[in-house]
XYZ file of C-alpha atoms in Angstrom:
732
model
C 5.630 -12.205 21.811
C 5.128 -15.582 20.334
C 7.631 -18.474 20.808
C 10.933 -18.321 18.860
C 12.729 -21.373 17.612
C 16.370 -21.298 16.675
C 17.689 -21.282 13.181
C 20.533 -23.419 12.010
C 23.372 -22.325 9.824
C 23.791 -24.586 6.795
C 26.827 -26.903 6.703
C 29.826 -25.739 4.727
C 28.581 -22.273 3.964
C 24.925 -23.427 3.344
C 22.092 -21.154 3.867
C 20.293 -20.584 7.170
C 17.253 -22.696 7.626
C 14.343 -22.374 10.119
C 12.551 -25.236 11.891
C 9.196 -23.352 12.067
C 7.599 -20.118 11.046
C 8.056 -18.641 14.498
C 11.652 -18.604 13.900
C 11.480 -16.326 10.890
C 10.980 -12.653 10.301
C 10.569 -10.988 6.891
C 11.254 -7.257 6.809
C 11.432 -4.868 3.722
C 13.342 -1.773 3.841
C 11.657 1.212 2.295
C 12.967 4.645 1.550
C 13.950 7.099 -1.131
C 17.015 6.899 -3.053
C 20.104 7.931 -1.066
C 18.397 7.471 2.372
C 20.747 4.776 3.327
C 18.913 1.560 2.949
C 21.717 -0.495 1.322
C 24.357 0.845 3.932
C 22.003 -0.230 6.610
C 21.558 -3.597 5.313
C 25.310 -4.071 5.324
C 25.609 -2.758 8.854
C 22.973 -5.211 10.165
C 24.765 -8.065 8.363
C 28.069 -6.962 9.940
C 26.492 -6.698 13.460
C 24.971 -10.191 13.140
C 28.223 -11.665 11.934
C 26.899 -12.567 8.596
C 29.797 -10.609 6.910
C 33.458 -10.129 7.992
C 33.492 -6.379 7.370
C 31.014 -3.928 5.927
C 29.546 -4.886 2.562
C 31.731 -8.003 2.281
C 30.974 -11.749 2.539
C 33.246 -14.263 3.899
C 34.959 -14.906 0.470
C 35.435 -11.268 -0.260
C 32.513 -10.746 -2.569
C 30.033 -7.856 -2.434
C 26.892 -8.383 -0.291
C 24.503 -5.926 -2.012
C 24.262 -3.844 -5.195
C 26.497 -6.587 -6.845
C 24.843 -6.370 -10.161
C 26.860 -4.854 -12.917
C 23.978 -2.422 -13.795
C 23.873 -1.317 -10.217
C 27.640 -0.732 -10.289
C 27.598 1.349 -13.468
C 24.408 3.414 -12.314
C 25.546 3.801 -8.739
C 22.069 3.028 -7.476
C 19.922 0.092 -6.509
C 17.736 -1.134 -9.364
C 16.240 -4.401 -8.105
C 14.937 -6.267 -5.035
C 17.651 -8.113 -3.140
C 17.425 -10.643 -0.323
C 19.997 -10.677 2.616
C 19.279 -13.369 5.250
C 20.900 -13.039 8.817
C 20.625 -14.766 12.084
C 20.032 -12.838 15.341
C 19.304 -14.767 18.581
C 18.286 -17.823 16.803
C 15.756 -15.980 14.472
C 16.290 -15.971 10.779
C 15.564 -12.601 9.430
C 15.012 -12.120 5.562
C 15.956 -8.525 4.926
C 14.562 -7.345 1.620
C 16.441 -4.268 0.404
C 14.357 -2.257 -2.309
C 15.250 0.439 -4.703
C 14.433 3.931 -3.750
C 13.908 5.403 -7.181
C 10.431 5.879 -8.250
C 11.139 4.067 -11.626
C 11.559 0.707 -9.778
C 8.486 0.876 -7.748
C 7.624 -2.553 -9.055
C 10.523 -4.090 -7.137
C 9.260 -2.230 -4.097
C 5.865 -3.650 -4.488
C 7.287 -7.197 -4.768
C 9.226 -6.605 -1.463
C 5.990 -5.419 0.268
C 4.325 -8.524 -0.980
C 7.128 -10.845 0.323
C 7.519 -9.087 3.843
C 5.413 -9.201 7.090
C 6.811 -5.878 8.306
C 8.299 -2.560 6.904
C 11.413 -0.566 8.091
C 11.210 2.936 6.694
C 14.484 4.512 6.304
C 14.633 8.301 6.368
C 17.617 10.536 5.968
C 18.222 13.227 8.606
C 20.041 15.266 5.855
C 17.220 14.932 3.290
C 13.889 14.655 5.143
C 10.841 12.568 4.199
C 10.162 12.117 0.475
C 6.527 12.597 -0.605
C 6.617 9.192 -2.378
C 7.615 7.520 0.995
C 4.324 8.893 2.503
C 2.602 7.122 -0.424
C 4.019 3.729 0.500
C 3.330 4.342 4.176
C -0.306 4.721 3.332
C -0.343 1.484 1.195
C 1.097 -0.384 4.203
C -1.326 1.245 6.598
C -4.234 0.091 4.347
C -3.212 -3.484 4.772
C -2.212 -3.240 8.415
C 1.401 -3.960 7.853
C 3.507 -3.267 10.924
C 5.958 -0.279 10.454
C 9.069 1.170 12.182
C 11.233 4.153 11.214
C 15.001 4.476 11.389
C 16.700 7.727 11.039
C 20.165 7.707 9.074
C 22.824 10.194 8.075
C 22.970 11.743 11.662
C 26.511 12.680 10.948
C 25.649 15.009 8.033
C 25.756 18.693 8.581
C 22.705 20.269 10.079
C 21.231 16.843 10.771
C 18.851 17.159 13.652
C 17.334 13.927 15.131
C 14.678 15.790 17.115
C 13.451 17.741 14.229
C 13.463 14.687 11.942
C 11.389 12.945 14.641
C 8.922 15.738 14.724
C 8.652 15.583 10.924
C 8.103 11.830 11.006
C 5.179 12.344 13.565
C 3.620 15.026 11.466
C 4.019 12.879 8.131
C 3.124 9.468 9.421
C 1.343 9.928 12.701
C -2.005 11.053 11.097
C -4.661 11.440 13.663
C -2.605 9.908 16.473
C 1.070 11.555 16.331
C 1.837 9.750 19.599
C 1.869 6.513 17.674
C 5.124 7.677 16.057
C 7.777 8.214 18.861
C 11.484 7.524 19.374
C 12.631 4.529 21.506
C 16.159 5.998 21.806
C 17.772 9.276 21.804
C 21.226 9.982 20.213
C 23.974 10.928 22.433
C 26.216 13.575 21.075
C 29.897 14.259 21.650
C 31.931 17.455 21.595
C 31.472 19.369 18.383
C 34.404 19.406 15.878
C 36.017 22.183 14.057
C 33.154 22.416 11.654
C 30.640 22.777 14.625
C 29.075 19.328 14.096
C 28.725 17.268 17.102
C 29.366 13.395 16.532
C 26.787 11.008 17.436
C 28.543 8.431 19.766
C 25.842 6.621 21.644
C 22.024 5.996 22.206
C 19.889 6.547 25.373
C 17.368 3.753 25.874
C 14.175 5.788 26.987
C 12.605 2.664 28.630
C 15.471 1.238 30.464
C 17.229 4.487 31.019
C 20.529 2.875 29.973
C 23.215 4.341 27.561
C 24.706 2.308 24.780
C 28.109 4.171 24.215
C 30.090 3.793 21.007
C 32.702 6.467 21.657
C 35.363 3.800 22.185
C 34.698 2.216 18.802
C 32.761 -0.720 20.530
C 29.323 -0.748 22.022
C 29.351 -0.555 25.876
C 26.507 -0.216 28.262
C 26.430 2.161 31.254
C 24.026 4.201 33.495
C 23.380 7.899 32.272
C 25.508 10.500 33.657
C 23.810 13.295 35.774
C 23.879 15.813 32.845
C 22.240 13.246 30.556
C 19.256 12.580 32.790
C 17.450 15.746 31.724
C 17.589 14.722 28.202
C 15.546 11.619 28.986
C 12.542 12.708 31.309
C 10.225 14.431 28.851
C 10.759 12.067 25.984
C 10.477 9.072 28.242
C 7.133 10.180 29.641
C 5.661 10.772 26.223
C 6.885 7.406 25.204
C 5.367 5.528 28.133
C 2.021 7.471 27.494
C 2.089 6.388 23.886
C 2.789 2.717 24.730
C 0.108 2.619 27.471
C -2.333 4.226 25.145
C -1.995 1.219 22.880
C -2.096 -1.306 25.818
C -4.841 -3.911 25.943
C -4.818 -3.358 29.777
C -7.332 -0.554 30.035
C -6.375 0.058 33.730
C -2.866 0.870 32.840
C -3.331 4.491 31.980
C -5.142 5.184 35.153
C -2.643 3.678 37.111
C 0.088 5.463 35.469
C -1.707 8.828 35.774
C -2.271 8.016 39.461
C 1.472 7.967 39.972
C 2.129 4.310 39.747
C 5.547 3.296 38.315
C 4.943 0.870 35.540
C 7.445 -1.848 35.407
C 9.901 -2.225 32.530
C 8.686 -5.727 31.567
C 5.009 -4.678 31.057
C 6.140 -1.584 29.080
C 8.436 -3.671 26.854
C 5.718 -6.377 26.326
C 2.962 -3.808 25.393
C 5.348 -2.115 23.170
C 6.297 -5.387 21.241
C 2.512 -6.190 20.987
C 1.560 -2.693 19.632
C 4.504 -2.821 17.072
C 3.487 -6.229 15.914
C -0.150 -5.195 15.575
C 0.786 -2.216 13.536
C -0.618 0.543 15.880
C 2.574 1.828 17.268
C 5.635 2.998 15.039
C 8.872 3.339 16.883
C 11.649 5.649 15.619
C 15.239 4.508 15.829
C 18.548 5.926 14.759
C 21.460 4.034 12.982
C 24.903 4.795 11.646
C 27.645 2.525 10.277
C 30.197 0.977 12.395
C 33.465 2.896 12.800
C 36.539 1.314 11.176
C 37.487 -1.919 12.828
C 34.238 -2.081 14.836
C 31.629 -4.818 14.214
C 28.524 -3.164 15.805
C 27.296 0.236 14.210
C 25.209 2.798 16.102
C 21.640 1.249 16.493
C 22.139 -1.810 14.721
C 21.812 -3.998 17.805
C 18.671 -2.313 18.809
C 17.276 -2.635 15.314
C 17.861 -6.358 15.289
C 16.224 -6.736 18.597
C 13.330 -4.813 17.460
C 12.836 -6.969 14.460
C 13.093 -10.164 16.190
C 11.086 -9.190 19.236
C 8.592 -6.559 17.970
C 7.898 -7.437 14.316
C 5.499 -10.401 13.714
C 6.176 -13.893 12.608
C 4.894 -15.049 9.281
C 2.252 -17.009 11.268
C 0.832 -13.722 12.710
C 0.091 -12.207 9.262
C -2.812 -13.226 6.893
C -1.819 -14.908 3.681
C -3.008 -13.556 0.272
C -6.510 -14.949 -0.840
C -6.319 -18.018 -2.962
C -8.828 -19.753 -5.389
C -8.715 -22.796 -7.557
C -7.422 -22.352 -11.056
C -11.009 -22.270 -12.142
C -11.841 -19.489 -9.929
C -13.570 -21.518 -7.214
C -13.289 -20.235 -3.678
C -10.788 -22.140 -1.432
C -10.127 -22.142 2.240
C -7.886 -19.354 3.613
C -4.147 -20.347 3.781
C -2.456 -20.644 7.150
C 1.390 -20.422 7.669
C 1.720 -24.151 8.273
C 4.789 -26.204 6.864
C 2.422 -29.255 6.768
C -0.291 -27.635 4.922
C -1.066 -27.439 1.229
C 1.712 -25.937 -0.873
C 1.163 -22.313 -1.779
C 3.996 -20.072 -2.933
C 4.444 -17.135 -5.066
C 7.009 -15.810 -7.390
C 7.956 -12.333 -6.330
C 10.953 -11.747 -8.382
C 12.455 -13.392 -11.521
C 16.023 -12.994 -12.763
C 18.433 -14.699 -15.077
C 21.771 -16.188 -14.220
C 24.370 -16.750 -16.978
C 25.130 -20.201 -15.517
C 21.840 -21.531 -14.122
C 19.370 -19.816 -16.272
C 16.230 -18.351 -14.866
C 16.057 -17.975 -11.083
C 12.748 -17.384 -9.252
C 12.631 -15.749 -5.782
C 9.681 -17.380 -4.174
C 7.658 -16.577 -0.939
C 6.319 -19.688 0.543
C 2.861 -18.811 2.420
C 1.864 -22.563 3.134
C 3.350 -26.019 3.004
C 6.940 -26.809 2.327
C 8.798 -26.621 -0.967
C 11.570 -29.124 -1.730
C 14.087 -29.502 -4.660
C 13.264 -31.890 -7.498
C 9.461 -32.129 -6.762
C 6.914 -31.363 -9.422
C 4.687 -28.252 -8.801
C 1.781 -26.599 -10.609
C 2.562 -23.181 -12.063
C -0.543 -20.872 -12.379
C -0.273 -17.501 -14.099
C -2.705 -14.594 -14.274
C -1.629 -13.999 -17.775
C -1.209 -10.082 -18.102
C -1.650 -10.285 -21.877
C -1.639 -6.502 -22.314
C 1.892 -6.527 -20.846
C 3.252 -9.357 -22.885
C 2.940 -11.894 -20.284
C 0.926 -14.985 -21.435
C -1.359 -16.885 -19.162
C -0.339 -20.431 -18.216
C -1.440 -23.459 -16.275
C 1.321 -26.088 -16.320
C 3.293 -28.487 -14.278
C 7.068 -27.882 -13.682
C 9.759 -29.658 -11.889
C 11.497 -27.487 -9.148
C 15.329 -27.273 -9.544
C 17.691 -26.586 -6.724
C 16.721 -24.430 -3.808
C 19.028 -21.716 -2.550
C 19.266 -18.413 -0.699
C 21.207 -15.503 -2.351
C 23.995 -13.905 -0.449
C 25.783 -11.348 -2.610
C 26.617 -13.176 -5.824
C 26.616 -16.440 -3.991
C 23.741 -19.019 -3.977
C 23.683 -21.047 -0.759
C 21.812 -24.376 -0.962
C 18.802 -25.103 0.851
C 17.460 -28.605 1.577
C 13.809 -27.221 1.806
C 11.917 -23.933 2.469
C 9.009 -23.978 4.931
C 5.927 -21.784 5.115
C 6.938 -18.189 5.883
C 10.377 -18.452 4.367
C 11.788 -17.100 1.085
C 14.016 -19.186 -1.364
C 15.491 -19.087 -4.883
C 14.165 -21.796 -7.272
C 16.188 -22.764 -10.357
C 14.888 -23.861 -13.655
C 11.248 -22.849 -13.494
C 11.231 -22.079 -17.265
C 7.585 -21.182 -17.446
C 6.996 -19.294 -14.081
C 7.035 -15.614 -14.101
C 6.783 -12.723 -11.477
C 3.384 -13.026 -9.738
C 2.759 -16.626 -10.524
C 1.564 -19.241 -7.951
C 3.290 -22.455 -7.177
C 1.067 -25.112 -5.731
C 0.738 -28.887 -5.494
C 0.055 -30.478 -8.911
C -2.920 -32.434 -7.473
C -4.397 -29.404 -5.876
C -3.554 -26.319 -7.974
C -4.151 -22.870 -6.563
C -4.189 -19.150 -7.809
C -3.156 -16.362 -5.442
C -4.865 -12.997 -5.731
C -2.193 -10.794 -7.568
C -0.830 -7.643 -5.888
C -1.186 -4.282 -7.428
C 1.445 -3.494 -10.180
C 1.972 0.044 -11.347
C 0.898 0.761 -14.944
C 3.783 1.730 -17.275
C 3.036 4.871 -18.984
C 6.253 5.996 -20.756
C 6.527 4.747 -24.290
C 9.768 3.855 -25.839
C 9.846 2.622 -29.455
C 12.628 0.408 -30.309
C 14.257 -1.229 -33.467
C 16.825 -3.841 -33.727
C 20.234 -2.299 -34.433
C 21.388 -4.905 -36.936
C 20.042 -8.152 -38.679
C 21.866 -10.303 -36.065
C 20.085 -8.382 -33.304
C 16.666 -8.634 -35.099
C 16.941 -12.491 -34.949
C 17.450 -12.422 -31.206
C 15.121 -9.623 -30.391
C 11.871 -11.505 -29.958
C 13.395 -13.997 -27.414
C 15.273 -11.244 -25.635
C 12.193 -9.167 -25.231
C 10.121 -12.113 -23.896
C 12.698 -12.982 -21.201
C 12.962 -9.238 -20.303
C 9.098 -8.877 -19.643
C 9.120 -12.195 -17.798
C 11.581 -10.692 -15.405
C 9.737 -7.492 -14.960
C 5.985 -7.294 -14.891
C 5.966 -3.535 -14.810
C 7.169 -3.555 -18.475
C 4.626 -3.730 -21.228
C 5.534 -4.790 -24.756
C 3.430 -3.660 -27.492
C 3.403 -4.426 -31.218
C 1.374 -1.421 -32.469
C -0.532 -2.600 -35.621
C -1.395 0.927 -36.780
C 2.170 2.522 -36.550
C 4.009 -0.777 -36.834
C 6.326 0.063 -34.134
C 7.659 -2.232 -31.336
C 7.044 -0.252 -28.009
C 8.296 -0.781 -24.517
C 6.091 0.930 -21.947
C 8.226 1.676 -18.936
C 7.872 3.614 -15.578
C 10.353 6.223 -16.312
C 13.752 7.099 -17.965
C 15.866 5.185 -15.437
C 13.598 2.087 -16.033
C 14.212 2.380 -19.833
C 17.920 2.634 -19.320
C 17.959 -0.402 -17.174
C 15.659 -2.437 -19.508
C 17.750 -1.684 -22.581
C 20.961 -2.311 -20.702
C 19.615 -5.778 -19.670
C 18.727 -6.611 -23.230
C 22.260 -5.723 -24.285
C 24.248 -7.283 -21.405
C 22.243 -10.350 -20.629
C 20.594 -11.435 -23.889
C 23.114 -9.804 -26.410
C 20.584 -7.753 -28.195
C 21.383 -4.177 -29.169
C 18.530 -1.898 -30.049
C 18.122 1.688 -31.262
C 15.344 3.950 -29.858
C 13.295 5.857 -32.321
C 10.557 8.518 -32.095
C 7.353 7.117 -30.621
C 4.436 7.446 -33.071
C 0.823 7.899 -31.842
C -1.767 6.089 -33.956
C -3.613 8.914 -35.934
C -6.429 8.448 -38.273
C -7.708 10.134 -41.272
C -11.273 11.196 -42.419
C -12.949 13.133 -45.190
C -13.805 16.668 -44.169
C -15.808 17.203 -47.235
C -17.914 15.132 -49.728
C -16.094 14.148 -52.970
C -16.452 11.944 -55.792
C -13.911 9.542 -57.449
C -13.597 7.291 -60.469
C -11.384 4.287 -60.455
C -10.297 3.132 -63.893
C -8.161 0.095 -64.106
C -7.664 -1.083 -67.751
C -4.632 -3.021 -68.946
C -3.814 -5.177 -71.997
C -0.727 -7.237 -72.021
C -1.591 -10.191 -74.019
C -4.023 -12.985 -73.153
C -6.612 -11.841 -70.633
C -6.504 -8.214 -69.768
C -7.667 -6.311 -66.761
C -10.741 -4.099 -67.095
C -12.747 -2.443 -64.129
C -14.179 0.976 -63.793
C -16.210 2.094 -60.747
C -17.610 5.412 -59.584
C -18.050 6.307 -55.903
C -18.997 9.116 -53.701
C -17.483 9.589 -50.290
C -19.203 11.474 -47.468
C -17.966 12.119 -43.875
C -19.682 10.565 -41.044
C -19.598 11.433 -37.193
C -16.473 10.317 -35.182
C -16.679 6.665 -34.327
C -18.908 5.570 -37.253
C -16.283 3.518 -39.033
C -16.657 2.803 -42.765
C -20.073 2.200 -44.361
C -20.253 0.897 -47.830
C -23.539 1.456 -49.864
C -24.343 -0.281 -53.133
C -26.574 1.903 -55.305
C -25.630 0.366 -58.716
C -28.549 0.133 -61.083
C -28.726 -1.744 -64.390
C -25.796 -4.042 -63.808
C -23.247 -1.525 -64.576
C -21.075 -3.464 -62.102
C -21.875 -7.155 -61.963
C -23.295 -8.257 -58.636
C -20.340 -10.714 -58.089
C -17.803 -7.791 -58.280
C -19.432 -5.299 -55.906
C -17.891 -7.162 -52.876
C -14.596 -6.870 -54.770
C -15.023 -2.965 -54.980
C -15.864 -2.902 -51.230
C -12.772 -5.012 -50.513
C -10.572 -2.586 -52.419
C -11.985 0.371 -50.780
C -11.508 -0.954 -47.316
C -7.942 -2.115 -48.066
C -7.008 1.406 -49.403
C -8.706 2.843 -46.315
C -6.661 0.760 -44.011
C -3.404 2.117 -45.712
C -4.589 5.803 -45.711
C -5.025 8.292 -48.390
C -3.097 11.365 -47.086
C -0.248 10.501 -44.824
C -0.459 6.777 -44.335
C -2.868 6.588 -41.411
C -6.237 4.529 -41.503
C -9.199 6.243 -43.069
C -12.145 6.021 -40.875
C -15.810 7.619 -40.476
C -16.850 7.754 -44.020
C -19.748 6.355 -46.079
C -18.674 5.184 -49.472
C -21.488 4.853 -52.043
C -20.852 2.867 -55.200
C -23.310 4.155 -57.917
C -21.760 3.399 -61.371
C -19.080 1.469 -63.224
C -18.281 -0.564 -66.259
C -17.058 -4.045 -66.795
C -15.883 -6.504 -69.422
C -17.208 -9.924 -70.111
C -13.716 -11.496 -70.456
C -11.331 -9.109 -68.763
C -13.049 -8.121 -65.635
C -12.112 -9.893 -62.412
C -12.172 -9.726 -58.630
C -8.538 -8.436 -58.602
C -9.325 -5.825 -61.203
C -12.400 -4.396 -59.275
C -10.417 -4.362 -56.005
C -7.755 -2.298 -57.663
C -10.472 -0.011 -59.190
C -12.102 0.564 -55.747
C -8.747 1.615 -54.265
C -8.024 3.925 -57.120
C -11.537 5.561 -56.875
C -11.053 6.187 -53.179
C -7.715 7.892 -53.691
C -9.040 10.090 -56.467
C -11.930 11.183 -54.292
C -9.425 11.936 -51.541
C -7.432 14.150 -53.946
C -10.591 16.226 -54.339
C -11.583 16.497 -50.643
C -10.311 18.089 -47.592
C -8.757 15.316 -45.578
C -8.752 15.936 -41.720
C -6.351 14.046 -39.233
C -7.822 12.575 -36.166
C -5.861 12.218 -32.943
C -6.549 9.915 -29.987
C -7.808 11.548 -26.909
C -7.297 9.887 -23.363
C -9.310 10.339 -20.226
C -6.655 11.085 -17.579
C -6.966 10.828 -13.860
C -4.276 12.569 -11.919
C -3.870 12.108 -8.195
C -1.663 14.720 -6.407
C -1.401 16.361 -3.051
C -3.415 19.599 -2.779
C -0.228 21.738 -2.898
C 0.317 20.710 -6.490
C -3.177 21.044 -7.888
C -2.516 24.447 -9.383
C 0.662 23.633 -11.434
C -0.770 20.343 -12.478
C -3.960 21.898 -13.974
C -1.779 24.559 -15.545
C 0.371 22.000 -17.215
C -2.515 19.906 -18.384
C -3.908 23.037 -20.067
C -0.680 23.603 -21.817
C -0.999 20.163 -23.282
C -4.352 21.158 -24.790
C -6.057 19.303 -22.015
C -9.564 20.080 -20.859
C -10.081 19.516 -17.092
C -13.497 18.092 -16.632
C -13.699 17.940 -12.812
C -11.787 17.651 -9.534
C -12.566 15.723 -6.444
C -11.028 15.157 -2.900
C -9.466 11.628 -2.504
C -8.468 11.288 0.948
C -6.863 13.877 3.390
C -4.795 16.375 1.491
C -5.044 14.873 -2.008
C -7.117 15.703 -4.992
C -8.012 13.778 -8.063
C -8.071 15.788 -11.202
C -9.908 14.399 -14.337
C -9.104 15.740 -17.728
C -9.180 14.805 -21.443
C -5.805 15.171 -23.192
C -4.670 14.282 -26.737
C -2.411 11.322 -26.510
C 0.155 13.145 -28.564
C 0.687 15.301 -25.636
C 1.167 12.535 -23.083
C 4.439 10.846 -24.354
C 6.538 12.257 -21.395
C 3.858 12.942 -18.845
C 4.961 10.247 -16.705
C 8.369 12.107 -16.241
C 6.980 15.568 -16.188
C 4.369 14.849 -13.541
C 7.037 13.401 -11.301
C 8.955 16.582 -11.671
C 5.956 18.814 -11.148
C 4.769 17.134 -8.006
C 8.124 16.190 -6.484
C 7.506 12.462 -6.971
C 4.093 12.474 -5.168
C 1.759 12.482 -8.093
C 0.474 9.588 -10.190
C -1.913 9.171 -13.123
C -3.995 6.730 -15.159
C -5.110 6.888 -18.585
C -7.612 5.299 -20.933
C -8.400 5.862 -24.564
C -11.617 7.974 -24.952
C -12.086 8.683 -28.691
C -10.528 10.463 -31.713
C -10.867 14.134 -32.303
C -9.856 16.266 -35.181
C -6.338 17.525 -34.854
C -5.787 21.263 -35.026
C -5.019 22.331 -38.499
C -1.352 23.695 -37.680
C -0.400 20.527 -35.920
C -1.953 18.439 -38.864
C 0.054 20.418 -41.385
C 3.256 19.661 -39.369
C 2.501 15.968 -39.533
C 1.984 16.216 -43.282
C 5.260 17.853 -43.846
C 7.147 15.401 -41.715
C 5.405 12.552 -43.719
C 6.430 14.130 -47.021
C 10.070 14.603 -45.840
C 10.269 11.008 -44.539
C 10.550 12.054 -41.025
């Protein structure tokens, strides 16, 4: 592997710093909720000496899941960074939430990392959503390893779990997913469960025994040797198959004993290249012990097998004008290029940005350029400004440990970047850059909200703007048709966290109300109407009469206004006034308050007064005429229809298609989308999609995803339209 440089602990509890990118490793932990990621982070921190006992930093504070919301909900809801030192290498461990609603935090962790450690529970197996993330990592060539947790659980079976990992993640080459160690079991207890008290290193054929409470090394006993032979031979063949030395396999098959140094070197190279994915096992330390089962082995794999930041390509960059730029290299002396991967708020220091530096060196108190992509549809404005960097630090639990600088390849927190949001690029002010954004999941669960009180209403706008600045997976919509304020989220847990943050961080209490879909109205039959607006109240009166005919038009036609007045019955200067009044009334609706569309309004007669007629009078007359025509016609309600694309494993195609049909959906086609996955295309009324993000997750066991785009409006079935009218009449 490449040269490593020692890291230096900061003075007086300061943060670890690295002299060069080769002394850094950035690894993200991936796994479903409950797989044991946070426990593993704490075990690694304990083994490395970063904490004095599991989950506690030196001053007694919690290391991870320290946010109040995480305490209340008993689950991780945000990306957290824990730096540790091992053998002179600074390891930035990025712990991600396992719940599907917080996949945005997971994607941010993948962007900031150079390798991924997939955590799977021997008690629960491999979740389908974990396979999806594995495929995403494979698409960009990210190195991956697996660690099996919860070996102490009833009916946990490491061999079976390893086989399932090979089947799930091995693809065309299952021998690229193999264990490096085998667990060593003790005598079964009263419950029949044999405790795991050690690991057998298949390559070195050494045993790391934890039965005494501390990690000791010994040679395998005679009865342990049979456990090793078959698994060791398969592992060696898997490593040799990935070796760059093409003669190695022939030599091995010819009976030559390949030396341990060669095997280890080839293993580390294959792991760093992302072509071999070792499986390890881990368990927390026993009471009083510092080293948990498998923690030393994991730290060794991370430092020796995972790539340095210099070995991974940086994201593509352009100038802020879109002009192409030279590819970035992980050089501390290169041009500054960093990216905000997470934004949070601290009650004492304000906005804090977690930044990954891809090139150059970031220092406190320097001025940088902030470039934003501007996700306007999600409430994120575009921006292109200079800002002064505040203090640099590294989080460690609730602490912020100061940094004097952050070099290429490292991660750091930056204070007081008031304009920077998640996904923004930081670069030199005289050479501004813009990084290619990473893929963000589209929030598809709408939640309509209202301020709880007048005091909350005054603070709502500012609170929401800060909320969406922190979380780019939120989309804020002010719907002009329904006049609702809508937060689009990824799921119910995402909703709970967003509203709780509004309340606890920004002091804004909101109420959720029923989400309304923007319907439309149209004429189902031709009708005529007469608008008579005549008033005398002293002085100038108001006089305007117009007669119109309204005809239905095809869907999507909008509103046509036709002037067929003859003989000056309506003076020419007031014809635009009639049209203005008609269009204003159409925007307000004529039946249940939804916009009126797809009609032709023909003005064919009217009356005026030389003194009392006016623009305002004819606007009022036009509106009255349209309402009278509506009273004589059949008014149809139009509902929006979305084009929906649902991607699911083949096993769930039947249930998903049945569910779409129950939502009045029309399946228009299916197609294969990779091995074992099907893309279903359908047209579904948007009134039926309100909770589809939740229901699809349940139907597909978390493996399905969908997208939607508005297609058109179509007439709503009469029984549903009648229900809408009744609700409108009752004020619902």
